Amino acid sequence: MSADWAQVSLWRSAPLEEKAESLHTTENTLVQLGYDMFGSGLGVWTGAAALFAGIQRNLLKESLEDRITEVSAVRRALHDASDSVASVEHAVKVATEYAADNGLWIAGDGTVNDERGVTVMGDSSDQDVDSALADRQSTINECLMLVEEAVRRAYYVDQDLFAVLNDGVLSGSLAQRDAADFRQAERDGAGAGKLGPYKPPQDSATPAQNAAWWAALTQTEQDGIRRDHPEWIANRDGLSAKLRNEANETLLKRYTDQYTAEYNELDAYFKAKIAEHPDAERVIEETDDKSARYLWLREEVMPALKTLNKIASTSDETSPLLERQILGLKILPGERVQAIIAAGDVDSADNVSVFTPGFTTTTSKLDGYDQKMLELKRRAEFIAASSDDSDDQPTVATVTWLDYQAPQWSTVASSNSVLSAHTARSAGVDLADFYEGLNVSRADDPHLVALGHSYGSAVTGAALTKESGIDDAVVFGSPGLPIENVDQLKLHGTLYNEQAQGDRFVGESWATGFDPNYMADTVQLDTGASTGADKTPLAASHGHSEYLNNRTTSQNNLAAVIAGHPEQTVEKK
């Protein structure tokens, strides 16, 4: 970064705006001069001299129009650059204030120095020390991202302004425009000088980089993006749940209208063809190149949109128990719809869990998991409240993360097979970014718990090999984790495992890695019938699909871990 930060820290927007205003005055003077000089023709003058004078007059008029275009372009570019430099000033201010608030110092070359360090008690465990060091490093990294974002913004402004001045004005390309009159020349210049919108980092950006980008924007810029580009923020890890939900609600309405209209058109098209043939499905599959699109809309997109609209409609801001948030929504041609939904306020909850479902899960089936996550949230809040003597009742938010192509029966023989960890490893990278984004987007540090069922446990295991701020994790019905031992996981707390009686999909299959039932330093939880801490009976879970059933020992164990009260779990004897 060399001395870029030191230079950028000195940038000021006011001189640019002053120059823009000065050029605006010049621009108006030139336009008025044009109309004064060329507002009327040569009158009745005729002959060779008149013809020559007319040619010269037109050349002068065109030259003046060119100068007006160029002045207008520079004026607009300087005005936009002034706004952008004001945003750079804001980004610098955000970075320096963050550093000061967290005991950090930013050197002239942009490096971040830790002046406060980490304080640990003498009786702290190695795990506590490692967790504290990881949290401190995360704070330093977030500050560094803010610094880099300020420099990135400055570089963007510099390049954009240079392009107008060099490629547009100095190269003479703006002088090649053929304006109809002086006002048109002025409008052409203003359009050519307009600087482009400041776009977010590339898709591969880290959650911290995304958070830094958003924090560095001015309120006006943020409002504009929310209004005009919700797709920039809807699936961007590191931004707040409230912001992502707002953008995804907008996109859900847009997608519903767009795909419903397209589906209805294709449906009418195929119904007309089917009326002429007895074998309806064969007609759809073989008629023409519209078939694949129609089947994709009918079988995947429309059911998924119906489910998501149903979940969104149950949200009620007046009742925290009913609040829903859509934290992700992706519709890619030919693929299954991906979505992330939450029950509760992810931005403020004391305890946040992220559940990753597995084999055969699709977005159209998320309403069932949504209900189970709501029940789990209520159970976790009950345990937290009954175990906490403080006046503030602990809160819980539960997230269902289906932002990957979960294996299906139809993909068993492909690279997206339930019998391979290939998809788990690639999806785990995205899941880890989501975990990290939850922490980065909040000023405080929630108790963050990862949950993974079936193939989702393999995805969870892969995600936990990256530092992401996860405190505890529970896998259940797992076909295997893509690791050899717990030490490979970047956990701040404990790994728990559940295997129900009669679950034929797990056990010693080793399909996607090592069986957590035999993994050292993993707490094995019971799934049989038991009695809860409140003396209520808890039912047993059987098979592969009852782990989340309400009022079961399995559900109670998950809720106790989420609530941060592992003493209320029931361990296997």
Coordinates of C-alpha atoms in Angstrom, one line a residue:
M1 CA 0.0 0.0 0.0
S2 CA 3.2 2.2 0.3
A3 CA 2.2 5.8 1.1
D4 CA -1.3 5.7 -0.3
W5 CA -3.0 5.9 3.0
A6 CA -1.0 8.9 4.1
Q7 CA -1.9 10.7 0.8
V8 CA -5.5 9.7 0.9
S9 CA -5.8 10.9 4.4
L10 CA -5.1 14.4 3.1
W11 CA -7.7 14.4 0.4
R12 CA -10.3 17.1 0.6
S13 CA -13.4 17.6 -1.6
A14 CA -13.9 21.4 -1.2
P15 CA -11.3 22.5 -3.8
L16 CA -12.8 20.2 -6.4
E17 CA -16.2 21.7 -5.8
E18 CA -14.8 25.2 -6.0
K19 CA -13.3 24.4 -9.4
A20 CA -16.5 22.8 -10.6
E21 CA -18.5 26.0 -9.7
S22 CA -15.9 28.2 -11.4
L23 CA -16.2 26.1 -14.6
H24 CA -20.0 26.2 -14.3
T25 CA -19.8 30.0 -14.6
T26 CA -17.4 29.7 -17.6
E27 CA -19.8 27.2 -19.2
N28 CA -22.8 29.5 -18.8
T29 CA -20.7 32.4 -20.3
L30 CA -19.7 30.3 -23.3
V31 CA -23.3 29.2 -24.0
Q32 CA -24.6 32.7 -23.8
L33 CA -21.7 34.0 -26.0
G34 CA -22.6 31.3 -28.5
Y35 CA -26.2 32.5 -28.8
D36 CA -25.1 36.1 -28.9
M37 CA -22.6 35.6 -31.7
F38 CA -24.4 32.9 -33.7
G39 CA -28.0 33.6 -32.9
S40 CA -28.7 35.1 -36.3
G41 CA -27.5 34.3 -39.8
L42 CA -25.5 36.5 -42.3
G43 CA -28.6 38.3 -43.5
V44 CA -28.9 39.2 -47.2
W45 CA -25.1 39.1 -47.8
T46 CA -24.4 36.9 -50.9
G47 CA -21.5 36.1 -53.2
A48 CA -18.1 34.4 -52.8
A49 CA -17.1 36.4 -49.7
A50 CA -20.4 35.6 -48.0
L51 CA -19.9 31.9 -48.8
F52 CA -16.4 31.9 -47.4
A53 CA -17.5 33.9 -44.3
G54 CA -20.3 31.4 -43.8
I55 CA -17.9 28.5 -43.8
Q56 CA -15.6 30.2 -41.3
R57 CA -18.6 31.1 -39.2
N58 CA -19.8 27.4 -39.0
L59 CA -16.2 26.3 -38.2
L60 CA -16.1 28.8 -35.3
K61 CA -19.6 27.7 -34.1
E62 CA -18.6 24.0 -34.1
S63 CA -15.3 24.9 -32.3
L64 CA -17.3 26.7 -29.6
E65 CA -19.7 23.8 -29.3
D66 CA -16.7 21.5 -28.8
R67 CA -15.3 23.8 -26.1
I68 CA -18.7 23.9 -24.4
T69 CA -18.9 20.2 -24.4
E70 CA -15.4 19.8 -23.0
V71 CA -15.9 22.4 -20.3
S72 CA -19.3 20.9 -19.3
A73 CA -17.7 17.4 -19.2
V74 CA -14.9 18.6 -16.9
R75 CA -17.3 20.6 -14.7
R76 CA -19.5 17.5 -14.2
A77 CA -16.6 15.2 -13.6
L78 CA -15.1 17.6 -11.0
H79 CA -18.5 17.9 -9.3
D80 CA -19.0 14.1 -9.2
A81 CA -15.4 13.7 -8.1
S82 CA -16.0 16.2 -5.3
D83 CA -18.8 14.0 -4.0
S84 CA -16.7 10.9 -4.3
V85 CA -13.8 12.5 -2.5
A86 CA -16.2 13.5 0.3
S87 CA -17.0 9.8 0.5
V88 CA -13.2 9.1 0.7
E89 CA -13.0 11.6 3.6
H90 CA -15.9 9.7 5.2
A91 CA -14.1 6.4 4.7
V92 CA -10.9 7.7 6.2
K93 CA -12.9 9.0 9.2
V94 CA -14.7 5.6 9.7
A95 CA -11.3 3.8 9.6
T96 CA -9.6 6.2 12.0
E97 CA -12.5 6.2 14.5
Y98 CA -12.7 2.5 14.4
A99 CA -9.0 2.3 15.1
A100 CA -9.2 4.7 18.0
D101 CA -12.2 2.9 19.5
N102 CA -10.4 -0.4 19.5
G103 CA -7.0 0.6 20.6
L104 CA -5.4 0.5 17.2
W105 CA -3.2 2.9 15.3
I106 CA -2.9 3.3 11.5
A107 CA 0.6 4.0 10.2
G108 CA 1.3 6.2 7.2
D109 CA 1.8 3.2 5.0
G110 CA -1.6 1.8 5.9
T111 CA -0.5 -0.9 8.3
V112 CA -2.6 -1.4 11.4
N113 CA -0.8 -1.6 14.7
D114 CA -2.2 -3.0 17.9
E115 CA -1.6 -0.8 20.9
R116 CA -4.0 -2.5 23.3
G117 CA -3.3 -6.2 22.8
V118 CA -5.1 -9.0 24.5
T119 CA -5.6 -9.4 28.3
V120 CA -6.3 -12.9 29.6
M121 CA -6.9 -14.1 33.2
G122 CA -4.3 -16.4 34.8
D123 CA -6.8 -19.3 35.0
S124 CA -7.8 -19.0 31.3
S125 CA -7.7 -22.2 29.3
D126 CA -5.7 -22.6 26.1
Q127 CA -9.0 -22.5 24.2
D128 CA -10.0 -19.3 25.9
V129 CA -6.6 -17.7 25.0
D130 CA -6.9 -18.9 21.4
S131 CA -10.4 -17.5 21.1
A132 CA -9.3 -14.1 22.5
L133 CA -6.4 -13.9 20.1
A134 CA -8.7 -14.9 17.2
D135 CA -11.2 -12.2 18.2
R136 CA -8.4 -9.6 18.5
Q137 CA -7.0 -10.5 15.1
S138 CA -10.5 -10.2 13.6
T139 CA -10.8 -6.7 15.0
I140 CA -7.4 -5.8 13.5
N141 CA -8.4 -7.3 10.1
E142 CA -11.7 -5.3 10.1
C143 CA -9.7 -2.1 10.6
L144 CA -7.3 -3.1 7.9
M145 CA -10.3 -3.6 5.5
L146 CA -11.6 -0.2 6.4
V147 CA -8.2 1.3 5.5
E148 CA -8.0 -0.6 2.2
E149 CA -11.6 0.4 1.4
A150 CA -10.7 4.1 1.7
V151 CA -7.7 3.6 -0.6
R152 CA -9.8 1.6 -3.0
R153 CA -12.4 4.3 -3.2
A154 CA -9.7 6.9 -3.7
Y155 CA -8.1 4.8 -6.5
Y156 CA -11.5 4.5 -8.2
V157 CA -12.2 8.2 -8.1
D158 CA -8.7 8.9 -9.5
Q159 CA -9.1 6.5 -12.3
D160 CA -12.6 7.6 -13.2
L161 CA -11.6 11.3 -13.3
F162 CA -8.5 10.6 -15.2
A163 CA -10.6 8.8 -17.9
V164 CA -12.8 11.8 -18.4
L165 CA -9.9 14.3 -18.5
N166 CA -7.4 12.2 -20.6
D167 CA -9.5 9.9 -22.7
G168 CA -12.3 12.3 -23.2
V169 CA -11.0 15.9 -23.2
L170 CA -7.2 15.7 -24.0
S171 CA -7.6 13.0 -26.6
G172 CA -10.1 15.2 -28.5
S173 CA -12.8 12.5 -28.6
L174 CA -15.4 14.8 -27.1
A175 CA -14.7 17.3 -29.9
Q176 CA -15.9 14.7 -32.4
R177 CA -19.5 15.0 -31.3
D178 CA -21.9 16.8 -33.5
A179 CA -24.2 18.9 -31.3
A180 CA -27.4 20.4 -32.7
D181 CA -26.9 23.6 -30.7
F182 CA -25.1 25.0 -27.7
R183 CA -27.5 23.6 -25.1
Q184 CA -27.1 20.2 -26.7
A185 CA -23.3 20.6 -26.5
E186 CA -23.7 21.4 -22.8
R187 CA -25.9 18.4 -22.2
D188 CA -23.6 16.1 -24.2
G189 CA -20.6 17.2 -22.0
A190 CA -22.5 16.8 -18.8
G191 CA -23.4 13.2 -19.8
A192 CA -19.9 12.4 -20.9
G193 CA -18.4 13.8 -17.7
K194 CA -20.7 11.9 -15.3
L195 CA -18.6 9.5 -13.2
G196 CA -20.0 6.0 -12.9
P197 CA -21.5 4.6 -9.7
Y198 CA -19.2 3.3 -7.0
K199 CA -19.7 -0.5 -7.2
P200 CA -19.2 -3.0 -4.4
P201 CA -16.1 -5.2 -4.2
Q202 CA -15.9 -8.3 -6.5
D203 CA -17.9 -11.4 -5.6
S204 CA -14.8 -13.0 -4.1
A205 CA -14.4 -10.2 -1.5
T206 CA -14.3 -11.2 2.2
P207 CA -17.1 -10.4 4.6
A208 CA -14.8 -7.8 6.2
Q209 CA -14.2 -6.2 2.8
N210 CA -17.9 -6.0 2.1
A211 CA -18.6 -4.5 5.5
A212 CA -15.9 -1.9 5.0
W213 CA -17.3 -1.0 1.6
W214 CA -20.8 -0.4 3.0
A215 CA -19.4 1.5 6.1
A216 CA -17.4 3.8 3.9
L217 CA -20.4 4.9 1.8
T218 CA -22.3 8.1 2.7
Q219 CA -25.9 7.9 3.8
T220 CA -26.9 9.3 0.4
E221 CA -25.0 6.6 -1.4
Q222 CA -26.4 3.8 0.8
D223 CA -30.0 5.1 0.2
G224 CA -29.4 5.1 -3.5
I225 CA -28.1 1.6 -3.6
R226 CA -31.0 0.3 -1.5
R227 CA -33.3 1.9 -3.9
D228 CA -31.6 1.2 -7.3
H229 CA -29.4 -1.8 -6.8
P230 CA -30.8 -4.2 -4.1
E231 CA -29.0 -7.0 -6.0
W232 CA -25.7 -5.6 -4.9
I233 CA -26.4 -6.2 -1.2
A234 CA -29.0 -9.0 -1.0
N235 CA -26.5 -11.8 -0.8
R236 CA -23.4 -10.0 0.4
D237 CA -21.9 -11.5 3.5
G238 CA -20.7 -8.9 6.1
L239 CA -23.8 -6.6 5.8
S240 CA -26.5 -6.5 8.4
A241 CA -29.4 -8.9 8.4
K242 CA -31.9 -6.0 8.3
L243 CA -30.2 -4.6 5.2
R244 CA -30.1 -8.0 3.4
N245 CA -33.7 -8.7 4.3
E246 CA -34.9 -5.4 2.9
A247 CA -33.0 -6.0 -0.4
N248 CA -34.3 -9.6 -0.7
E249 CA -37.9 -8.6 0.0
T250 CA -37.5 -6.2 -2.9
L251 CA -36.0 -8.9 -5.1
L252 CA -38.6 -11.5 -4.1
K253 CA -41.3 -9.2 -5.4
R254 CA -39.4 -8.5 -8.5
Y255 CA -38.6 -12.2 -9.2
T256 CA -42.2 -13.2 -8.4
D257 CA -43.6 -10.8 -11.0
Q258 CA -40.9 -11.6 -13.6
Y259 CA -41.0 -15.4 -13.4
T260 CA -44.8 -15.6 -12.9
A261 CA -45.3 -13.7 -16.1
E262 CA -42.8 -15.8 -18.0
Y263 CA -44.3 -19.0 -16.6
N264 CA -47.9 -18.1 -17.5
E265 CA -46.8 -17.3 -21.1
L266 CA -45.0 -20.6 -21.5
D267 CA -47.8 -22.5 -19.8
A268 CA -50.3 -21.1 -22.2
Y269 CA -48.0 -22.0 -25.1
F270 CA -47.6 -25.6 -24.1
K271 CA -51.2 -26.1 -23.1
A272 CA -52.1 -25.2 -26.7
K273 CA -49.7 -27.8 -28.0
I274 CA -50.8 -30.4 -25.4
A275 CA -54.4 -30.1 -26.5
E276 CA -53.3 -31.6 -29.8
H277 CA -51.4 -34.6 -28.3
P278 CA -52.4 -37.3 -25.8
D279 CA -48.9 -37.6 -24.2
A280 CA -48.6 -34.3 -22.4
E281 CA -45.2 -34.7 -20.7
R282 CA -43.6 -36.0 -23.9
V283 CA -44.9 -32.9 -25.7
I284 CA -43.4 -30.6 -23.1
E285 CA -40.0 -32.4 -23.0
E286 CA -39.6 -32.8 -26.8
T287 CA -41.5 -30.0 -28.5
D288 CA -38.8 -27.3 -28.8
D289 CA -36.1 -25.4 -27.0
K290 CA -38.6 -23.7 -24.7
S291 CA -39.2 -27.0 -22.9
A292 CA -36.2 -26.9 -20.5
R293 CA -37.0 -23.4 -19.4
Y294 CA -40.7 -24.3 -18.9
L295 CA -39.9 -27.4 -16.8
W296 CA -37.4 -25.4 -14.7
L297 CA -39.9 -22.7 -14.0
R298 CA -42.7 -25.2 -13.2
E299 CA -40.7 -27.7 -11.1
E300 CA -38.3 -25.4 -9.3
V301 CA -38.8 -21.7 -9.5
M302 CA -42.5 -21.3 -9.0
P303 CA -42.7 -23.7 -6.0
A304 CA -39.7 -22.0 -4.4
L305 CA -41.2 -18.5 -4.9
K306 CA -44.5 -19.8 -3.4
T307 CA -42.7 -21.1 -0.3
L308 CA -40.6 -17.9 0.2
N309 CA -43.6 -15.6 -0.2
K310 CA -45.5 -17.8 2.3
I311 CA -42.6 -17.5 4.8
A312 CA -42.2 -13.7 4.2
S313 CA -45.9 -13.2 4.7
T314 CA -45.7 -14.7 8.2
S315 CA -43.3 -12.0 9.4
D316 CA -44.8 -9.6 11.9
E317 CA -42.5 -6.9 13.3
T318 CA -44.8 -6.4 16.3
S319 CA -44.1 -9.9 17.4
P320 CA -40.5 -11.0 17.7
L321 CA -41.6 -14.7 17.8
L322 CA -43.0 -14.3 14.3
E323 CA -40.3 -12.1 12.8
R324 CA -38.8 -13.5 9.6
Q325 CA -35.8 -12.4 7.6
I326 CA -34.7 -13.4 4.1
L327 CA -30.9 -13.2 4.2
G328 CA -30.2 -14.6 0.8
L329 CA -32.0 -15.4 -2.5
K330 CA -30.3 -16.7 -5.7
I331 CA -32.1 -17.8 -8.9
L332 CA -29.6 -19.1 -11.5
P333 CA -30.9 -20.5 -14.8
G334 CA -31.3 -24.3 -14.7
E335 CA -30.3 -24.6 -11.1
R336 CA -32.3 -25.1 -7.9
V337 CA -33.2 -21.9 -6.1
Q338 CA -31.0 -21.1 -3.1
A339 CA -32.2 -19.2 -0.1
I340 CA -31.3 -18.2 3.5
I341 CA -34.1 -17.5 5.9
A342 CA -34.2 -16.6 9.6
A343 CA -36.6 -16.5 12.5
G344 CA -35.8 -13.7 15.0
D345 CA -33.6 -10.6 14.8
V346 CA -30.2 -11.8 13.7
D347 CA -28.7 -8.3 14.2
S348 CA -29.5 -8.2 17.9
A349 CA -30.1 -11.7 19.2
D350 CA -27.8 -12.8 22.0
N351 CA -27.6 -16.3 20.6
V352 CA -27.6 -17.1 16.9
S353 CA -27.7 -20.5 15.3
V354 CA -27.1 -21.4 11.6
F355 CA -28.7 -24.6 10.5
T356 CA -27.5 -26.3 7.2
P357 CA -29.9 -28.9 5.9
G358 CA -28.8 -31.7 3.7
F359 CA -29.8 -34.5 1.2
T360 CA -32.9 -33.8 -0.9
T361 CA -33.6 -30.4 0.6
T362 CA -34.9 -27.7 -1.8
T363 CA -36.1 -24.2 -1.2
S364 CA -39.7 -25.3 -1.9
K365 CA -39.4 -27.5 1.2
L366 CA -38.1 -24.7 3.5
D367 CA -41.4 -24.0 5.1
G368 CA -41.1 -27.2 7.1
Y369 CA -37.6 -26.3 8.3
D370 CA -38.8 -22.8 9.0
Q371 CA -41.4 -24.1 11.4
K372 CA -38.9 -26.4 13.1
M373 CA -36.4 -23.5 13.5
L374 CA -39.1 -21.4 15.1
E375 CA -39.9 -24.1 17.6
L376 CA -36.1 -24.5 18.2
K377 CA -35.8 -20.8 18.8
R378 CA -38.6 -20.9 21.4
R379 CA -37.1 -23.8 23.2
A380 CA -33.7 -22.2 23.3
E381 CA -35.2 -18.9 24.6
F382 CA -37.1 -20.9 27.3
I383 CA -33.9 -22.6 28.4
A384 CA -31.9 -19.4 28.4
A385 CA -34.6 -17.5 30.4
S386 CA -35.0 -20.3 32.9
S387 CA -31.3 -20.5 33.4
D388 CA -30.5 -16.7 33.6
D389 CA -31.2 -14.6 36.7
S390 CA -30.7 -11.3 34.9
D391 CA -33.6 -8.9 34.2
D392 CA -33.0 -9.0 30.4
Q393 CA -34.4 -12.1 28.8
P394 CA -31.8 -13.6 26.5
T395 CA -32.9 -13.7 22.8
V396 CA -32.3 -16.2 20.1
A397 CA -32.4 -16.1 16.3
T398 CA -32.3 -19.3 14.1
V399 CA -31.1 -19.2 10.5
T400 CA -31.7 -21.9 7.8
W401 CA -28.9 -21.7 5.3
L402 CA -29.6 -23.4 2.0
D403 CA -27.3 -21.3 -0.1
Y404 CA -25.9 -24.3 -2.0
Q405 CA -27.0 -27.1 -4.3
A406 CA -27.9 -29.8 -1.8
P407 CA -27.5 -33.3 -3.3
Q408 CA -30.7 -34.9 -4.6
W409 CA -31.6 -38.5 -5.6
S410 CA -31.2 -37.4 -9.2
T411 CA -27.6 -36.3 -8.7
V412 CA -26.3 -39.4 -6.9
A413 CA -24.2 -40.4 -10.0
S414 CA -22.8 -36.9 -10.6
S415 CA -20.2 -34.7 -8.9
N416 CA -23.0 -33.4 -6.8
S417 CA -23.4 -36.8 -5.1
V418 CA -24.5 -37.4 -1.5
L419 CA -21.8 -40.1 -1.5
S420 CA -19.0 -37.6 -2.0
A421 CA -17.6 -34.6 0.0
H422 CA -17.0 -32.6 -3.2
T423 CA -20.0 -30.4 -2.9
A424 CA -19.5 -30.1 0.9
R425 CA -16.1 -28.7 0.5
S426 CA -17.1 -26.1 -2.1
A427 CA -20.3 -25.1 -0.2
G428 CA -18.3 -25.0 3.1
V429 CA -16.3 -22.0 1.8
D430 CA -19.5 -20.0 1.3
L431 CA -21.0 -21.2 4.6
A432 CA -17.8 -20.1 6.4
D433 CA -18.1 -16.6 4.8
F434 CA -21.7 -16.4 6.0
Y435 CA -20.7 -17.3 9.6
E436 CA -18.0 -14.7 9.5
G437 CA -20.3 -12.2 8.0
L438 CA -22.7 -12.5 10.9
N439 CA -19.9 -11.6 13.3
V440 CA -18.5 -8.8 11.1
S441 CA -21.9 -7.2 10.6
R442 CA -22.4 -6.7 14.3
A443 CA -20.8 -4.4 16.8
D444 CA -21.1 -7.0 19.6
D445 CA -20.1 -10.7 19.5
P446 CA -23.1 -13.1 19.7
H447 CA -23.0 -16.7 20.8
L448 CA -22.8 -18.2 17.4
V449 CA -23.7 -21.9 16.9
A450 CA -23.4 -24.0 13.8
L451 CA -25.9 -26.8 13.2
G452 CA -25.6 -29.4 10.4
H453 CA -28.0 -32.3 9.6
S454 CA -27.4 -35.1 7.1
Y455 CA -25.2 -33.9 4.2
G456 CA -25.4 -30.5 5.8
S457 CA -23.2 -31.7 8.6
A458 CA -20.5 -32.4 6.0
V459 CA -20.9 -28.9 4.7
T460 CA -20.8 -27.6 8.3
G461 CA -17.6 -29.6 9.0
A462 CA -15.9 -28.2 5.9
A463 CA -16.9 -24.6 6.8
L464 CA -15.5 -25.0 10.3
T465 CA -12.0 -25.6 9.0
K466 CA -11.8 -21.9 8.4
E467 CA -11.8 -19.3 11.2
S468 CA -15.3 -17.8 11.2
G469 CA -16.2 -17.0 14.8
I470 CA -18.3 -20.1 15.5
D471 CA -18.4 -20.8 19.2
D472 CA -20.1 -24.3 19.3
A473 CA -21.3 -26.7 16.7
V474 CA -23.7 -29.7 16.6
V475 CA -23.9 -32.2 13.8
F476 CA -26.7 -34.8 13.7
G477 CA -27.5 -37.6 11.3
S478 CA -24.0 -37.1 9.9
P479 CA -22.7 -39.3 7.1
G480 CA -19.2 -38.1 8.0
L481 CA -17.2 -34.9 8.4
P482 CA -14.4 -34.1 5.9
I483 CA -11.8 -33.9 8.6
E484 CA -9.7 -36.4 10.6
N485 CA -10.0 -34.9 14.1
V486 CA -11.6 -32.0 16.0
D487 CA -8.3 -30.1 16.1
Q488 CA -8.8 -29.3 12.4
L489 CA -11.9 -27.3 13.3
K490 CA -11.6 -23.6 14.1
L491 CA -14.1 -23.8 17.0
H492 CA -14.0 -21.5 20.0
G493 CA -16.0 -24.0 22.0
T494 CA -17.2 -27.6 21.6
L495 CA -18.3 -30.0 18.9
Y496 CA -21.4 -32.1 19.7
N497 CA -22.9 -35.0 17.8
E498 CA -26.3 -36.8 17.8
Q499 CA -27.2 -40.1 16.1
A500 CA -30.7 -41.4 16.5
Q501 CA -31.8 -45.0 16.9
G502 CA -32.5 -46.5 13.5
D503 CA -30.8 -43.7 11.4
R504 CA -29.7 -45.9 8.4
F505 CA -28.1 -43.0 6.6
V506 CA -25.3 -42.5 9.1
G507 CA -23.3 -44.7 11.4
E508 CA -20.2 -46.1 9.8
S509 CA -21.0 -45.1 6.2
W510 CA -17.9 -42.8 6.0
A511 CA -19.5 -41.5 2.8
T512 CA -18.3 -37.9 3.3
G513 CA -15.5 -38.3 5.8
F514 CA -14.9 -39.4 9.3
D515 CA -17.7 -40.6 11.5
P516 CA -18.2 -38.1 14.4
N517 CA -19.6 -40.9 16.5
Y518 CA -16.0 -42.1 17.0
M519 CA -14.2 -38.7 16.9
A520 CA -12.2 -37.9 20.1
D521 CA -13.1 -34.7 21.9
T522 CA -16.6 -34.7 20.5
V523 CA -19.5 -34.7 23.0
Q524 CA -22.0 -37.5 22.2
L525 CA -25.5 -36.4 23.0
D526 CA -28.5 -38.7 23.6
T527 CA -31.5 -38.9 21.4
G528 CA -33.7 -41.3 23.5
A529 CA -36.6 -40.4 25.8
S530 CA -35.6 -38.3 28.8
T531 CA -36.8 -35.6 31.2
G532 CA -36.0 -31.9 30.7
A533 CA -34.6 -29.6 33.3
D534 CA -38.1 -28.3 33.7
K535 CA -39.3 -31.8 34.5
T536 CA -41.3 -32.2 31.3
P537 CA -41.0 -35.5 29.4
L538 CA -38.9 -35.4 26.2
A539 CA -39.6 -37.9 23.5
A540 CA -37.1 -40.1 21.6
S541 CA -36.1 -39.4 18.0
H542 CA -35.9 -42.2 15.5
G543 CA -34.5 -42.6 12.0
H544 CA -33.0 -39.8 10.0
S545 CA -35.6 -37.1 10.1
E546 CA -36.8 -36.6 13.7
Y547 CA -33.9 -34.8 15.2
L548 CA -35.7 -31.4 15.1
N549 CA -39.1 -32.7 16.2
N550 CA -40.6 -30.6 18.9
R551 CA -40.3 -31.7 22.6
T552 CA -37.7 -34.3 21.9
T553 CA -34.5 -34.9 23.7
S554 CA -32.6 -34.2 20.5
Q555 CA -34.3 -30.8 20.0
N556 CA -33.7 -30.0 23.7
N557 CA -30.0 -30.7 23.3
L558 CA -29.8 -28.4 20.3
A559 CA -31.6 -25.7 22.1
A560 CA -29.4 -26.0 25.2
V561 CA -26.3 -25.6 23.1
I562 CA -27.7 -22.6 21.3
A563 CA -28.8 -21.0 24.6
G564 CA -25.2 -21.4 25.9
H565 CA -26.3 -23.8 28.7
P566 CA -24.7 -27.2 27.8
E567 CA -25.3 -28.4 31.3
Q568 CA -28.9 -28.9 30.2
T569 CA -28.0 -31.3 27.5
V570 CA -28.4 -35.1 27.9
E571 CA -25.2 -36.9 27.1
K572 CA -25.0 -40.5 25.9
K573 CA -24.1 -42.9 28.7

